[in-house]
PDB file of C-alpha atoms in Angstrom:
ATOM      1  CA  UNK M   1      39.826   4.538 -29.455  1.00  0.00           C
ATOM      2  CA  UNK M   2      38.417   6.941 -26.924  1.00  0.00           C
ATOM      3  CA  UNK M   3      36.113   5.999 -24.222  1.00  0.00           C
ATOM      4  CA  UNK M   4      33.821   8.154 -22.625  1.00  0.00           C
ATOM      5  CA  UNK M   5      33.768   9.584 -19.296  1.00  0.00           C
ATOM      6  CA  UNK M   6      30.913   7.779 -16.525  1.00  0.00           C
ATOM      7  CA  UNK M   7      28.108  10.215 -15.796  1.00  0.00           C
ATOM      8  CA  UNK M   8      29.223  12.941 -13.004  1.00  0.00           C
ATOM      9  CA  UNK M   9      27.395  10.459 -10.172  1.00  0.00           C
ATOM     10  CA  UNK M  10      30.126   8.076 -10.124  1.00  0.00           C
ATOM     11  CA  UNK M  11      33.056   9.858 -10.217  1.00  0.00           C
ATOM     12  CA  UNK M  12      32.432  12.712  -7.849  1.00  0.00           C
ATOM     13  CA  UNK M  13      31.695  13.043  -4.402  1.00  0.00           C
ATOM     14  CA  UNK M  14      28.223  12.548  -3.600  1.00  0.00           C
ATOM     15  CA  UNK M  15      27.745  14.192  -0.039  1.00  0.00           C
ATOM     16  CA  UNK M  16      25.003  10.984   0.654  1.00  0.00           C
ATOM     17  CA  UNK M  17      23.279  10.382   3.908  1.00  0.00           C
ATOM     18  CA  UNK M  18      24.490   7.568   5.690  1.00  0.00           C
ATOM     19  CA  UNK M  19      21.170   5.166   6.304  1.00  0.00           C
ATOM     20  CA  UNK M  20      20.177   3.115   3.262  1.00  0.00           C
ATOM     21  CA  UNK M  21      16.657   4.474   2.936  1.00  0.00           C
ATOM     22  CA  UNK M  22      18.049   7.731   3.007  1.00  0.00           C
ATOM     23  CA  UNK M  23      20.343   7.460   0.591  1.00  0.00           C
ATOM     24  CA  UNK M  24      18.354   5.492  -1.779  1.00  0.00           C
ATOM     25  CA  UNK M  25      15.413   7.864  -1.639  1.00  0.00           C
ATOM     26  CA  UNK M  26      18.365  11.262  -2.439  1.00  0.00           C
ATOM     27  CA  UNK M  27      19.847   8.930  -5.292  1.00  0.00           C
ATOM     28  CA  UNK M  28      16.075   8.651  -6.908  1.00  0.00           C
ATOM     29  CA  UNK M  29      15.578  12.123  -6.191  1.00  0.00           C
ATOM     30  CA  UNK M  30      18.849  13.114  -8.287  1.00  0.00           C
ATOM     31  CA  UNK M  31      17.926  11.041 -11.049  1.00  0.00           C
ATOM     32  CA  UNK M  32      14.274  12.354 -11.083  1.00  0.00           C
ATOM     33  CA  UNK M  33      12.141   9.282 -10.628  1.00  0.00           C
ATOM     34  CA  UNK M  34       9.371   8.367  -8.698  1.00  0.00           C
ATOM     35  CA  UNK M  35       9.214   5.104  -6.336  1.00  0.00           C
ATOM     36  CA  UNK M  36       7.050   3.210  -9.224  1.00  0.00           C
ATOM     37  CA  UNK M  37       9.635   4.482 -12.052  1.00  0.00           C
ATOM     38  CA  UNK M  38      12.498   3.005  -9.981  1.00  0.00           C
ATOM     39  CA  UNK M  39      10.666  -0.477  -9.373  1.00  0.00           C
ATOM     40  CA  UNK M  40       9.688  -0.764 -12.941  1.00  0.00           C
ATOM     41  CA  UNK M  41      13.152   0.304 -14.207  1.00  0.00           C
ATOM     42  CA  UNK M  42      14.977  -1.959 -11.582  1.00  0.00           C
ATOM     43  CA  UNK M  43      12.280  -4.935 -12.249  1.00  0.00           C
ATOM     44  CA  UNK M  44      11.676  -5.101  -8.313  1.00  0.00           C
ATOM     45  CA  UNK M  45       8.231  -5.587  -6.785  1.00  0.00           C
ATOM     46  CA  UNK M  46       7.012  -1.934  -5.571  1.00  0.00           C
ATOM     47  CA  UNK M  47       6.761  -2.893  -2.157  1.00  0.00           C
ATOM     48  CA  UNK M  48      10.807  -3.590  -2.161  1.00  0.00           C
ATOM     49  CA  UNK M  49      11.584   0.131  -2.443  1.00  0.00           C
ATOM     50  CA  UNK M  50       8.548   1.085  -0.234  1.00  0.00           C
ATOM     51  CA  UNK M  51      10.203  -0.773   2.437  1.00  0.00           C
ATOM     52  CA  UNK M  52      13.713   0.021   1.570  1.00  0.00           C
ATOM     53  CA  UNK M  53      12.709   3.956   1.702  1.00  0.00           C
ATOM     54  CA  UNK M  54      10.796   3.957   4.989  1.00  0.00           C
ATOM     55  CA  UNK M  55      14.146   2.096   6.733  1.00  0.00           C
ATOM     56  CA  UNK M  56      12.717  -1.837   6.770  1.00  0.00           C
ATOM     57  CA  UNK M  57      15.056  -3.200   4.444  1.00  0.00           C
ATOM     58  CA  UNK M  58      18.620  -3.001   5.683  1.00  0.00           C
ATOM     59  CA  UNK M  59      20.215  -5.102   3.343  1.00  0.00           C
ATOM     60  CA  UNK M  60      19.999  -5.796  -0.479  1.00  0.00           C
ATOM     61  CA  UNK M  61      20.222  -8.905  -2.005  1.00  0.00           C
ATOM     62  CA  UNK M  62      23.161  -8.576  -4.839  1.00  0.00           C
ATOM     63  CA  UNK M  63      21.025  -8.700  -7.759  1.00  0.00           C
ATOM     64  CA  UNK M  64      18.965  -6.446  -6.297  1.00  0.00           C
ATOM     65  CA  UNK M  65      21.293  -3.876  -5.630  1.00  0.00           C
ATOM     66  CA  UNK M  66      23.471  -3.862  -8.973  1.00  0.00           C
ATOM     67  CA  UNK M  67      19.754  -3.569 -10.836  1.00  0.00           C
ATOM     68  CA  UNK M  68      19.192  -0.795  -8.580  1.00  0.00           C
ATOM     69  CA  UNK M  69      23.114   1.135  -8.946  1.00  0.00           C
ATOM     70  CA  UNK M  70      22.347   0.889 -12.373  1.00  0.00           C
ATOM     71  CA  UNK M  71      18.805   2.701 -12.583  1.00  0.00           C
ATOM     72  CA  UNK M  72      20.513   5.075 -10.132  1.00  0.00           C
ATOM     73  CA  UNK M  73      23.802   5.239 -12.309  1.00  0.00           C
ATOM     74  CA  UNK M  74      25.916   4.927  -9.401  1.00  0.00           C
ATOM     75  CA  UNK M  75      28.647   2.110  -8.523  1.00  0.00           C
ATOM     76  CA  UNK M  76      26.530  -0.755  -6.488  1.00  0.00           C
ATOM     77  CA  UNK M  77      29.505  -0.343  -3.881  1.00  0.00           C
ATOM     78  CA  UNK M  78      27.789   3.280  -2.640  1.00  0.00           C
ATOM     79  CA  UNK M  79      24.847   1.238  -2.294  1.00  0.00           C
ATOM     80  CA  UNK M  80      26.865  -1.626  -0.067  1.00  0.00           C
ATOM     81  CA  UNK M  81      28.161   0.770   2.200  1.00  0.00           C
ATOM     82  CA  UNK M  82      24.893   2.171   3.848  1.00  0.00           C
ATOM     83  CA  UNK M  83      23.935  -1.536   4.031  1.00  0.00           C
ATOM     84  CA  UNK M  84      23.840  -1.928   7.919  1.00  0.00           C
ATOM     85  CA  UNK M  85      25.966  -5.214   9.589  1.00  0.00           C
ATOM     86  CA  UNK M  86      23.604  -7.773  11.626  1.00  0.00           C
ATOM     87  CA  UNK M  87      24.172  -6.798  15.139  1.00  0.00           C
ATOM     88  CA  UNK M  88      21.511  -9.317  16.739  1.00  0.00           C
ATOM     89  CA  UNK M  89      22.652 -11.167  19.975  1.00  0.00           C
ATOM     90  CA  UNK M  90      21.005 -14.362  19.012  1.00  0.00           C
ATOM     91  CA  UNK M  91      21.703 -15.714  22.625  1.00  0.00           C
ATOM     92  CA  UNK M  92      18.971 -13.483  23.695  1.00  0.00           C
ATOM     93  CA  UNK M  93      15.920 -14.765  21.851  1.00  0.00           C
ATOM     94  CA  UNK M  94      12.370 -12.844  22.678  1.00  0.00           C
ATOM     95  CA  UNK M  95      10.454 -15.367  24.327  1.00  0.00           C
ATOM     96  CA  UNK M  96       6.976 -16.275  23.190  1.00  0.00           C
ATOM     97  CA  UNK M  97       5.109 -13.932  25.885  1.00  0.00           C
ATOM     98  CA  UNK M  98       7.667 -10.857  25.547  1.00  0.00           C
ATOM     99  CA  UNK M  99       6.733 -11.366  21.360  1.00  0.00           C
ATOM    100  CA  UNK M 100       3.127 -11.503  21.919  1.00  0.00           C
ATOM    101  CA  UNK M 101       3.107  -8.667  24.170  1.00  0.00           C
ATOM    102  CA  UNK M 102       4.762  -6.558  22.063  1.00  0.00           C
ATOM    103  CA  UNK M 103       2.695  -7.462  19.189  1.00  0.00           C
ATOM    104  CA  UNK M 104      -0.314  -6.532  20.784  1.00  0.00           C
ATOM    105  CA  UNK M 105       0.824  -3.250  22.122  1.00  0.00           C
ATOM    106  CA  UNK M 106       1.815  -1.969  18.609  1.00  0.00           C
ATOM    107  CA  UNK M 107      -1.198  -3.162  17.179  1.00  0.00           C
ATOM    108  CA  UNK M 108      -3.311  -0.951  19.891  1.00  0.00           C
ATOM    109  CA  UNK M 109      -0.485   1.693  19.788  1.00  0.00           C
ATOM    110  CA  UNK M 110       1.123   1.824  16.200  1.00  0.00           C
ATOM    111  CA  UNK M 111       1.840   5.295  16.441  1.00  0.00           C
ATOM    112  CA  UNK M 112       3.569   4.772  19.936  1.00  0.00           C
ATOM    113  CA  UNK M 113       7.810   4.781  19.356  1.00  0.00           C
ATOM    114  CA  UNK M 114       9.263   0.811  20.299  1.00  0.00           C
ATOM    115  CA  UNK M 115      12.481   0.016  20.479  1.00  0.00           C
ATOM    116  CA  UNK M 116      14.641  -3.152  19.778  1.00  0.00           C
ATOM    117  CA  UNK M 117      15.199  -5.849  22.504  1.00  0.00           C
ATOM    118  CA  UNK M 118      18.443  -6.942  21.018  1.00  0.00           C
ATOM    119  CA  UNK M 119      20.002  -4.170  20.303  1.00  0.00           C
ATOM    120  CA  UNK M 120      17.713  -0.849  22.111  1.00  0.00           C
ATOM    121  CA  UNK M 121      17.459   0.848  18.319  1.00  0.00           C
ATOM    122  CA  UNK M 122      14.408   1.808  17.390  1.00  0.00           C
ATOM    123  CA  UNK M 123      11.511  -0.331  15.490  1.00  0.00           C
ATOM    124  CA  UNK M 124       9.767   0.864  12.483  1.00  0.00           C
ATOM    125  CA  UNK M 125       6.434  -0.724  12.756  1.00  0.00           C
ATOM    126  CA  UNK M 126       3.471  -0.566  10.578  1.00  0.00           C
ATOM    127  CA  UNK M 127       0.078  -1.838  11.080  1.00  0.00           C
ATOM    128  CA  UNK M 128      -2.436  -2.903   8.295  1.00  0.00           C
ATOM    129  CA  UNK M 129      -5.792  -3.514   8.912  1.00  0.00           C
ATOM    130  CA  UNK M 130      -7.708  -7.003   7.405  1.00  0.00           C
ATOM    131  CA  UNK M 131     -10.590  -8.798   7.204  1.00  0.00           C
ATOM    132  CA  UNK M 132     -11.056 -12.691   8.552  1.00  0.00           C
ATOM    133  CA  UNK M 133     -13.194 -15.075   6.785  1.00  0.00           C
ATOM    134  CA  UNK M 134     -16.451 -14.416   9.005  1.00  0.00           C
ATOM    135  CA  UNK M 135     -15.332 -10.381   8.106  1.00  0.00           C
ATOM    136  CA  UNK M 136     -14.473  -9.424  11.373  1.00  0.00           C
ATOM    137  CA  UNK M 137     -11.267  -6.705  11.343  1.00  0.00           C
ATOM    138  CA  UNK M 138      -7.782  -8.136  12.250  1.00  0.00           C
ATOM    139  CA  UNK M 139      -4.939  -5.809  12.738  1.00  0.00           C
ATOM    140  CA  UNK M 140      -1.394  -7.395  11.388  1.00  0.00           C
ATOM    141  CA  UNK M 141       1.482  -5.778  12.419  1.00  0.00           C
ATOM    142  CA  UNK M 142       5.053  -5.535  11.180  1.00  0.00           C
ATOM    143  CA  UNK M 143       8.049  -4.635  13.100  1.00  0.00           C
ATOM    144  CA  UNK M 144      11.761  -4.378  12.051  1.00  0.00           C
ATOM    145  CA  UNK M 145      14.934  -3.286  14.030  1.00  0.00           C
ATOM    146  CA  UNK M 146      16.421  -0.198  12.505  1.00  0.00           C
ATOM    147  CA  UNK M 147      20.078  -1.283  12.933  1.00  0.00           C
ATOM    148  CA  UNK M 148      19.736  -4.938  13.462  1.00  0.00           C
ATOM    149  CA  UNK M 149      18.001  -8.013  11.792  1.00  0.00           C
ATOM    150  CA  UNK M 150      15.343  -8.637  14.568  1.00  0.00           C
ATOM    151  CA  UNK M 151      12.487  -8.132  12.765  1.00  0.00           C
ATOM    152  CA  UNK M 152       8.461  -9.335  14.476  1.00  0.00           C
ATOM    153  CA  UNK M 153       5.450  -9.975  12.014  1.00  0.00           C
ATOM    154  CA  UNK M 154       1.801 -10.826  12.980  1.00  0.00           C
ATOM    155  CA  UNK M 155       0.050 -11.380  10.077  1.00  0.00           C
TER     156      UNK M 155
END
């Protein structure tokens, strides 16, 4: 009986970036879907490869990642290897003040680059603007470490 060969992705090189959002968003590229395609295809919420792709997500559950490897039709292991090792000192927590000061200044200053107080990398933070019950505007914010797991949410 003859078998046949895996698709060209998994056997040859593949010249990927090394970051995890990187390489996920060149793997969807190569295989021609869109960010919606891959969700639906990899039955993951939309928002997981939103924030996978833009660098918030540095780690994949397993599931997760063999779902995706095989949408992507790659081995899950190229996927494992831009995962990034948790690098957070945790005998440095933030302390209260520190996180609401920092909260505050990325919620006036979004655009504004921050960087990590564990590890000095910088923070990918976004900002989304909502309503409170008596309608007045609220700004939540977001922030996660781009090469550790310290991660700051204001909701």
């Amino acid at each position: 009986m003859r078998f046949s060969r895996p698709p060209a992705t998994r056997s040859a090189p593949l010249n990927l970036p090394d970051s995890l959002a990187q390489r996920v968003q060149t793997l969807r590229a190569r295989v021609d879907l869109t960010q919606n395609q891959l969700a639906q295809r990899a039955a993951v919420p939309i928002q997981t490869i939103e924030e996978l792709e833009s660098g918030l997500l540095l780690f994949l559950a397993t599931p997760i990642r063999q779902r995706l490897a095989r949408v992507l039709r790659i081995s899950p292991q190229i996927l494992l290897e831009a995962e990034r090792p948790p690098r957070v000192d945790v005998n440095r927590p933030l302390d209260a003040e520190a996180e609401a000061d920092l909260l505050s200044a990325m919620a006036e200053r979004p655009t504004r680059t921050y960087f990590c107080p564990h590890c000095g990398a910088r923070l990918q933070v976004q900002t989304f603007e909502r309503r409170d019950l008596e309608d007045r505007p609220l700004i939540a914010v977001r922030a996660a470490c781009t090469a550790c797991l310290f991660s700051l949410r204001r909701d």
